[in-house]
Amino acid sequence: MRGRELRAQASQFLNAYRARRENLQFAAKRLLAAEEAVRERRLRAQRLPGDVLEKLQQARLTYYHAASDAIEAEALLLDGRAHVLAVVPEACGSASSEVTGPRVELAVFRGQEGGRAGRMTMGSVARTRGTEPSRDYAVAADGSGKPAGVVKLGTCIWNAGPLLKKADDADDVWRQFATRGIRRALVSFTATEIDALSERTAQDRLRRFIKSAKSREIRIELLLGEPTWILPRHRGDLLSVIRKLRSIPFAALNLDLEPNQLDERALGKEYLLKELLATLASVKSISPWPIALSLHPRYLKERVGAVEFGKRLADLELDEITLMVYVRNPDRTAEILTPILKAYPEVKFSVAQSIEDTLPREESHFSAGFAQLQRRMRRLAKSLPQPNFNGIIVQAWSYFDAMHP
């Protein structure tokens, strides 16, 4: 019995180590991209008038964040390496030798105004640049830099109540997540379930579920969606829900507040966007979690007063904006996202893709099947190396079972 437990523990540690190595490879790629952005902004600042100095500072801030993420990723990798070596003797061959293979080495940020913004050195720069992004929700890769396994995705789980009931026996849930590459779950609850979460027993069950997910490096985030919360008279309802759940250690709060689900013609698009900003500001003032917003990209160019809505969102400093780009062609999706990522380098963006069987064929990957979905998502992730691209979220979990392989 003891031997089986040790083997299971060793396997768990080794899988965690591999995931952390993938995270470091992607962090390295983000850092290279951020460094290049600083170099480009510095050249522009030397030659062009306007707000280029502000954009240079924004690029530097993005670089600092990318460098911090890379250092954290390397620290986690070293911690994972220690765990593996503690249970796998060197004599065990491939398992132990795997953790001593090539790794990314990160130099400190030099911060010299006249020189480069900092440099990252690696055992093999070419190898790291050749890998696909593989942070949470991106693309898995092995130590050689070749694609391996499934694309890491986020997903929306609109009816999370049944999952919560499995909090104390969730192995089957984690197997399903692993099979589908889910590393990030946005969970939503009914009004009745939210009321039930005011009770200690239900709260403890949810905490155990989140803790179990975290031990497998899966993020559990709260998903709240009701368009009327945009309006002043219903805003308090959203704040009330947040106050009820604020003691739960969700990794983030995702708001799905879509103005187009209200009467834009009668209320006015600018009015709704203005009130959406007010709702977000109110949420930010009380939320214990980082805040993300789902949004159709067309709204970024709309004006609220004299300023574009996208700029006003950037000023709110949300943790993330998820752009709903329901286009099944990954090249077209990347074409839509790339200028947005470049226009707002200080904002983290993820992209939502659909596998819903109720949408037209050109908007959903459902009819293509899971294998084709994986190929498309790998291509999409590879097409978006920008440091502020934060991954892919699939709408929605309930449709995975019905997809053909």
PDB file of N, CA and C in Angstrom, residues 69-139:
ATOM      1  N   ASP A  69       6.365  37.772 -13.585  1.00  0.00           N
ATOM      2  CA  ASP A  69       5.726  36.482 -13.838  1.00  0.00           C
ATOM      3  C   ASP A  69       6.765  35.408 -14.147  1.00  0.00           C
ATOM      4  N   ALA A  70       7.788  35.779 -14.922  1.00  0.00           N
ATOM      5  CA  ALA A  70       8.817  34.810 -15.296  1.00  0.00           C
ATOM      6  C   ALA A  70       9.622  34.362 -14.078  1.00  0.00           C
ATOM      7  N   ILE A  71       9.964  35.309 -13.221  1.00  0.00           N
ATOM      8  CA  ILE A  71      10.712  34.964 -12.009  1.00  0.00           C
ATOM      9  C   ILE A  71       9.873  34.058 -11.105  1.00  0.00           C
ATOM     10  N   GLU A  72       8.585  34.381 -10.982  1.00  0.00           N
ATOM     11  CA  GLU A  72       7.695  33.549 -10.174  1.00  0.00           C
ATOM     12  C   GLU A  72       7.574  32.152 -10.776  1.00  0.00           C
ATOM     13  N   ALA A  73       7.486  32.082 -12.111  1.00  0.00           N
ATOM     14  CA  ALA A  73       7.379  30.783 -12.780  1.00  0.00           C
ATOM     15  C   ALA A  73       8.629  29.942 -12.544  1.00  0.00           C
ATOM     16  N   GLU A  74       9.808  30.586 -12.575  1.00  0.00           N
ATOM     17  CA  GLU A  74      11.042  29.833 -12.337  1.00  0.00           C
ATOM     18  C   GLU A  74      11.114  29.357 -10.888  1.00  0.00           C
ATOM     19  N   ALA A  75      10.660  30.186  -9.953  1.00  0.00           N
ATOM     20  CA  ALA A  75      10.654  29.775  -8.548  1.00  0.00           C
ATOM     21  C   ALA A  75       9.741  28.568  -8.334  1.00  0.00           C
ATOM     22  N   LEU A  76       8.566  28.596  -8.981  1.00  0.00           N
ATOM     23  CA  LEU A  76       7.644  27.467  -8.875  1.00  0.00           C
ATOM     24  C   LEU A  76       8.241  26.210  -9.492  1.00  0.00           C
ATOM     25  N   LEU A  77       8.963  26.386 -10.605  1.00  0.00           N
ATOM     26  CA  LEU A  77       9.603  25.242 -11.251  1.00  0.00           C
ATOM     27  C   LEU A  77      10.639  24.613 -10.321  1.00  0.00           C
ATOM     28  N   LEU A  78      11.459  25.438  -9.688  1.00  0.00           N
ATOM     29  CA  LEU A  78      12.478  24.915  -8.777  1.00  0.00           C
ATOM     30  C   LEU A  78      11.836  24.208  -7.586  1.00  0.00           C
ATOM     31  N   ASP A  79      10.730  24.756  -7.095  1.00  0.00           N
ATOM     32  CA  ASP A  79      10.007  24.112  -6.007  1.00  0.00           C
ATOM     33  C   ASP A  79       9.477  22.748  -6.448  1.00  0.00           C
ATOM     34  N   GLY A  80       8.901  22.704  -7.671  1.00  0.00           N
ATOM     35  CA  GLY A  80       8.408  21.436  -8.199  1.00  0.00           C
ATOM     36  C   GLY A  80       9.522  20.431  -8.401  1.00  0.00           C
ATOM     37  N   ARG A  81      10.665  20.909  -8.835  1.00  0.00           N
ATOM     38  CA  ARG A  81      11.827  20.038  -9.038  1.00  0.00           C
ATOM     39  C   ARG A  81      12.257  19.408  -7.715  1.00  0.00           C
ATOM     40  N   ALA A  82      12.262  20.209  -6.664  1.00  0.00           N
ATOM     41  CA  ALA A  82      12.637  19.694  -5.347  1.00  0.00           C
ATOM     42  C   ALA A  82      11.665  18.619  -4.874  1.00  0.00           C
ATOM     43  N   HIS A  83      10.360  18.827  -5.120  1.00  0.00           N
ATOM     44  CA  HIS A  83       9.362  17.834  -4.722  1.00  0.00           C
ATOM     45  C   HIS A  83       9.584  16.511  -5.450  1.00  0.00           C
ATOM     46  N   VAL A  84       9.876  16.596  -6.762  1.00  0.00           N
ATOM     47  CA  VAL A  84      10.095  15.370  -7.534  1.00  0.00           C
ATOM     48  C   VAL A  84      11.324  14.628  -7.026  1.00  0.00           C
ATOM     49  N   LEU A  85      12.423  15.338  -6.848  1.00  0.00           N
ATOM     50  CA  LEU A  85      13.664  14.695  -6.429  1.00  0.00           C
ATOM     51  C   LEU A  85      13.565  14.127  -5.016  1.00  0.00           C
ATOM     52  N   ALA A  86      12.626  14.650  -4.232  1.00  0.00           N
ATOM     53  CA  ALA A  86      12.452  14.132  -2.873  1.00  0.00           C
ATOM     54  C   ALA A  86      11.847  12.734  -2.860  1.00  0.00           C
ATOM     55  N   VAL A  87      11.087  12.400  -3.917  1.00  0.00           N
ATOM     56  CA  VAL A  87      10.423  11.087  -3.941  1.00  0.00           C
ATOM     57  C   VAL A  87      10.928  10.184  -5.050  1.00  0.00           C
ATOM     58  N   VAL A  88      11.727  10.726  -6.000  1.00  0.00           N
ATOM     59  CA  VAL A  88      12.236   9.919  -7.106  1.00  0.00           C
ATOM     60  C   VAL A  88      13.756   9.893  -7.024  1.00  0.00           C
ATOM     61  N   PRO A  89      14.357   8.799  -6.601  1.00  0.00           N
ATOM     62  CA  PRO A  89      15.823   8.726  -6.530  1.00  0.00           C
ATOM     63  C   PRO A  89      16.445   8.897  -7.899  1.00  0.00           C
ATOM     64  N   GLU A  90      17.677   9.389  -7.926  1.00  0.00           N
ATOM     65  CA  GLU A  90      18.374   9.597  -9.196  1.00  0.00           C
ATOM     66  C   GLU A  90      18.519   8.303  -9.972  1.00  0.00           C
ATOM     67  N   ALA A  91      18.566   7.183  -9.261  1.00  0.00           N
ATOM     68  CA  ALA A  91      18.747   5.909  -9.941  1.00  0.00           C
ATOM     69  C   ALA A  91      17.531   5.489 -10.738  1.00  0.00           C
ATOM     70  N   CYS A  92      16.414   6.215 -10.580  1.00  0.00           N
ATOM     71  CA  CYS A  92      15.192   5.805 -11.265  1.00  0.00           C
ATOM     72  C   CYS A  92      15.177   6.167 -12.737  1.00  0.00           C
ATOM     73  N   GLY A  93      16.216   6.744 -13.247  1.00  0.00           N
ATOM     74  CA  GLY A  93      16.339   6.917 -14.687  1.00  0.00           C
ATOM     75  C   GLY A  93      15.597   8.104 -15.223  1.00  0.00           C
ATOM     76  N   SER A  94      14.678   7.860 -16.192  1.00  0.00           N
ATOM     77  CA  SER A  94      14.085   8.949 -16.965  1.00  0.00           C
ATOM     78  C   SER A  94      13.314   9.935 -16.110  1.00  0.00           C
ATOM     79  N   ALA A  95      12.617   9.442 -15.096  1.00  0.00           N
ATOM     80  CA  ALA A  95      11.814  10.350 -14.275  1.00  0.00           C
ATOM     81  C   ALA A  95      12.684  11.364 -13.561  1.00  0.00           C
ATOM     82  N   SER A  96      13.833  10.886 -13.027  1.00  0.00           N
ATOM     83  CA  SER A  96      14.703  11.821 -12.316  1.00  0.00           C
ATOM     84  C   SER A  96      15.515  12.667 -13.269  1.00  0.00           C
ATOM     85  N   SER A  97      15.928  12.090 -14.396  1.00  0.00           N
ATOM     86  CA  SER A  97      16.734  12.868 -15.338  1.00  0.00           C
ATOM     87  C   SER A  97      15.921  13.958 -16.000  1.00  0.00           C
ATOM     88  N   GLU A  98      14.603  13.762 -16.081  1.00  0.00           N
ATOM     89  CA  GLU A  98      13.753  14.772 -16.719  1.00  0.00           C
ATOM     90  C   GLU A  98      13.836  16.105 -16.001  1.00  0.00           C
ATOM     91  N   VAL A  99      13.953  16.084 -14.677  1.00  0.00           N
ATOM     92  CA  VAL A  99      13.943  17.335 -13.929  1.00  0.00           C
ATOM     93  C   VAL A  99      15.302  18.015 -13.916  1.00  0.00           C
ATOM     94  N   THR A 100      16.301  17.398 -14.513  1.00  0.00           N
ATOM     95  CA  THR A 100      17.606  18.049 -14.581  1.00  0.00           C
ATOM     96  C   THR A 100      17.934  18.484 -15.994  1.00  0.00           C
ATOM     97  N   GLY A 101      16.943  18.419 -16.877  1.00  0.00           N
ATOM     98  CA  GLY A 101      17.149  18.777 -18.271  1.00  0.00           C
ATOM     99  C   GLY A 101      17.231  20.271 -18.466  1.00  0.00           C
ATOM    100  N   PRO A 102      17.204  20.733 -19.744  1.00  0.00           N
ATOM    101  CA  PRO A 102      17.356  22.156 -20.045  1.00  0.00           C
ATOM    102  C   PRO A 102      16.260  22.982 -19.402  1.00  0.00           C
ATOM    103  N   ARG A 103      16.618  24.120 -18.891  1.00  0.00           N
ATOM    104  CA  ARG A 103      15.629  25.010 -18.303  1.00  0.00           C
ATOM    105  C   ARG A 103      15.922  26.431 -18.751  1.00  0.00           C
ATOM    106  N   VAL A 104      14.944  27.292 -18.595  1.00  0.00           N
ATOM    107  CA  VAL A 104      15.105  28.695 -18.951  1.00  0.00           C
ATOM    108  C   VAL A 104      15.755  29.428 -17.792  1.00  0.00           C
ATOM    109  N   GLU A 105      16.759  30.232 -18.067  1.00  0.00           N
ATOM    110  CA  GLU A 105      17.403  31.042 -17.043  1.00  0.00           C
ATOM    111  C   GLU A 105      17.078  32.509 -17.305  1.00  0.00           C
ATOM    112  N   LEU A 106      16.717  33.221 -16.258  1.00  0.00           N
ATOM    113  CA  LEU A 106      16.268  34.603 -16.401  1.00  0.00           C
ATOM    114  C   LEU A 106      17.259  35.548 -15.744  1.00  0.00           C
ATOM    115  N   ALA A 107      17.724  36.517 -16.512  1.00  0.00           N
ATOM    116  CA  ALA A 107      18.616  37.536 -15.951  1.00  0.00           C
ATOM    117  C   ALA A 107      17.779  38.631 -15.312  1.00  0.00           C
ATOM    118  N   VAL A 108      18.371  39.387 -14.386  1.00  0.00           N
ATOM    119  CA  VAL A 108      17.632  40.469 -13.738  1.00  0.00           C
ATOM    120  C   VAL A 108      17.438  41.617 -14.710  1.00  0.00           C
ATOM    121  N   PHE A 109      16.409  42.413 -14.460  1.00  0.00           N
ATOM    122  CA  PHE A 109      16.137  43.594 -15.275  1.00  0.00           C
ATOM    123  C   PHE A 109      17.189  44.659 -14.977  1.00  0.00           C
ATOM    124  N   ARG A 110      17.858  45.128 -16.001  1.00  0.00           N
ATOM    125  CA  ARG A 110      18.948  46.080 -15.799  1.00  0.00           C
ATOM    126  C   ARG A 110      18.433  47.506 -15.605  1.00  0.00           C
ATOM    127  N   GLY A 111      17.327  47.843 -16.287  1.00  0.00           N
ATOM    128  CA  GLY A 111      16.723  49.148 -16.086  1.00  0.00           C
ATOM    129  C   GLY A 111      17.579  50.307 -16.530  1.00  0.00           C
ATOM    130  N   GLN A 112      18.489  50.113 -17.480  1.00  0.00           N
ATOM    131  CA  GLN A 112      19.345  51.201 -17.936  1.00  0.00           C
ATOM    132  C   GLN A 112      18.647  51.956 -19.053  1.00  0.00           C
ATOM    133  N   GLU A 113      18.437  53.251 -18.852  1.00  0.00           N
ATOM    134  CA  GLU A 113      17.648  54.038 -19.788  1.00  0.00           C
ATOM    135  C   GLU A 113      18.253  54.049 -21.179  1.00  0.00           C
ATOM    136  N   GLY A 114      19.598  54.082 -21.272  1.00  0.00           N
ATOM    137  CA  GLY A 114      20.209  54.198 -22.590  1.00  0.00           C
ATOM    138  C   GLY A 114      20.368  52.887 -23.309  1.00  0.00           C
ATOM    139  N   GLY A 115      20.263  51.777 -22.596  1.00  0.00           N
ATOM    140  CA  GLY A 115      20.506  50.484 -23.230  1.00  0.00           C
ATOM    141  C   GLY A 115      19.224  49.729 -23.466  1.00  0.00           C
ATOM    142  N   ARG A 116      19.336  48.418 -23.553  1.00  0.00           N
ATOM    143  CA  ARG A 116      18.141  47.610 -23.751  1.00  0.00           C
ATOM    144  C   ARG A 116      17.350  47.549 -22.460  1.00  0.00           C
ATOM    145  N   ALA A 117      16.087  47.192 -22.589  1.00  0.00           N
ATOM    146  CA  ALA A 117      15.214  47.203 -21.419  1.00  0.00           C
ATOM    147  C   ALA A 117      15.506  46.062 -20.468  1.00  0.00           C
ATOM    148  N   GLY A 118      16.470  45.262 -20.776  1.00  0.00           N
ATOM    149  CA  GLY A 118      16.741  44.080 -19.964  1.00  0.00           C
ATOM    150  C   GLY A 118      16.892  42.908 -20.895  1.00  0.00           C
ATOM    151  N   ARG A 119      17.531  41.867 -20.454  1.00  0.00           N
ATOM    152  CA  ARG A 119      17.749  40.738 -21.361  1.00  0.00           C
ATOM    153  C   ARG A 119      17.475  39.437 -20.624  1.00  0.00           C
ATOM    154  N   MET A 120      16.882  38.534 -21.339  1.00  0.00           N
ATOM    155  CA  MET A 120      16.653  37.214 -20.803  1.00  0.00           C
ATOM    156  C   MET A 120      17.618  36.262 -21.478  1.00  0.00           C
ATOM    157  N   THR A 121      18.389  35.508 -20.702  1.00  0.00           N
ATOM    158  CA  THR A 121      19.298  34.537 -21.292  1.00  0.00           C
ATOM    159  C   THR A 121      18.750  33.151 -21.062  1.00  0.00           C
ATOM    160  N   MET A 122      18.996  32.248 -22.009  1.00  0.00           N
ATOM    161  CA  MET A 122      18.456  30.904 -21.913  1.00  0.00           C
ATOM    162  C   MET A 122      19.494  29.887 -22.306  1.00  0.00           C
ATOM    163  N   GLY A 123      19.272  28.654 -21.880  1.00  0.00           N
ATOM    164  CA  GLY A 123      20.140  27.582 -22.323  1.00  0.00           C
ATOM    165  C   GLY A 123      20.128  27.496 -23.831  1.00  0.00           C
ATOM    166  N   SER A 124      18.976  27.760 -24.424  1.00  0.00           N
ATOM    167  CA  SER A 124      18.882  27.815 -25.883  1.00  0.00           C
ATOM    168  C   SER A 124      17.764  28.762 -26.248  1.00  0.00           C
ATOM    169  N   VAL A 125      18.115  30.001 -26.662  1.00  0.00           N
ATOM    170  CA  VAL A 125      17.099  30.983 -27.032  1.00  0.00           C
ATOM    171  C   VAL A 125      16.274  30.466 -28.187  1.00  0.00           C
ATOM    172  N   ALA A 126      16.923  29.850 -29.137  1.00  0.00           N
ATOM    173  CA  ALA A 126      16.202  29.349 -30.307  1.00  0.00           C
ATOM    174  C   ALA A 126      15.161  28.330 -29.902  1.00  0.00           C
ATOM    175  N   ARG A 127      15.503  27.485 -28.926  1.00  0.00           N
ATOM    176  CA  ARG A 127      14.550  26.469 -28.513  1.00  0.00           C
ATOM    177  C   ARG A 127      13.331  27.109 -27.877  1.00  0.00           C
ATOM    178  N   THR A 128      13.532  28.095 -26.999  1.00  0.00           N
ATOM    179  CA  THR A 128      12.401  28.726 -26.332  1.00  0.00           C
ATOM    180  C   THR A 128      11.559  29.517 -27.312  1.00  0.00           C
ATOM    181  N   ARG A 129      12.193  30.227 -28.238  1.00  0.00           N
ATOM    182  CA  ARG A 129      11.423  30.984 -29.217  1.00  0.00           C
ATOM    183  C   ARG A 129      10.644  30.061 -30.129  1.00  0.00           C
ATOM    184  N   GLY A 130      11.096  28.835 -30.272  1.00  0.00           N
ATOM    185  CA  GLY A 130      10.414  27.914 -31.164  1.00  0.00           C
ATOM    186  C   GLY A 130       9.220  27.236 -30.537  1.00  0.00           C
ATOM    187  N   THR A 131       9.060  27.342 -29.227  1.00  0.00           N
ATOM    188  CA  THR A 131       7.932  26.685 -28.600  1.00  0.00           C
ATOM    189  C   THR A 131       6.692  27.538 -28.721  1.00  0.00           C
ATOM    190  N   GLU A 132       5.540  26.896 -28.611  1.00  0.00           N
ATOM    191  CA  GLU A 132       4.287  27.623 -28.617  1.00  0.00           C
ATOM    192  C   GLU A 132       3.993  28.075 -27.195  1.00  0.00           C
ATOM    193  N   PRO A 133       3.162  29.126 -27.023  1.00  0.00           N
ATOM    194  CA  PRO A 133       2.840  29.578 -25.676  1.00  0.00           C
ATOM    195  C   PRO A 133       2.178  28.464 -24.895  1.00  0.00           C
ATOM    196  N   SER A 134       2.537  28.319 -23.618  1.00  0.00           N
ATOM    197  CA  SER A 134       2.002  27.191 -22.871  1.00  0.00           C
ATOM    198  C   SER A 134       1.702  27.515 -21.419  1.00  0.00           C
ATOM    199  N   ARG A 135       1.404  28.753 -21.136  1.00  0.00           N
ATOM    200  CA  ARG A 135       0.977  29.135 -19.804  1.00  0.00           C
ATOM    201  C   ARG A 135      -0.402  28.521 -19.589  1.00  0.00           C
ATOM    202  N   ASP A 136      -1.013  28.753 -18.430  1.00  0.00           N
ATOM    203  CA  ASP A 136      -2.389  28.303 -18.270  1.00  0.00           C
ATOM    204  C   ASP A 136      -3.184  28.752 -19.483  1.00  0.00           C
ATOM    205  N   TYR A 137      -4.036  27.897 -19.963  1.00  0.00           N
ATOM    206  CA  TYR A 137      -4.957  28.159 -21.065  1.00  0.00           C
ATOM    207  C   TYR A 137      -4.255  28.338 -22.411  1.00  0.00           C
ATOM    208  N   ALA A 138      -2.962  28.060 -22.544  1.00  0.00           N
ATOM    209  CA  ALA A 138      -2.325  28.171 -23.862  1.00  0.00           C
ATOM    210  C   ALA A 138      -1.997  26.786 -24.382  1.00  0.00           C
ATOM    211  N   VAL A 139      -0.758  26.525 -24.802  1.00  0.00           N
ATOM    212  CA  VAL A 139      -0.447  25.273 -25.471  1.00  0.00           C
ATOM    213  C   VAL A 139       0.560  24.474 -24.686  1.00  0.00           C
TER     214      VAL A 139
END
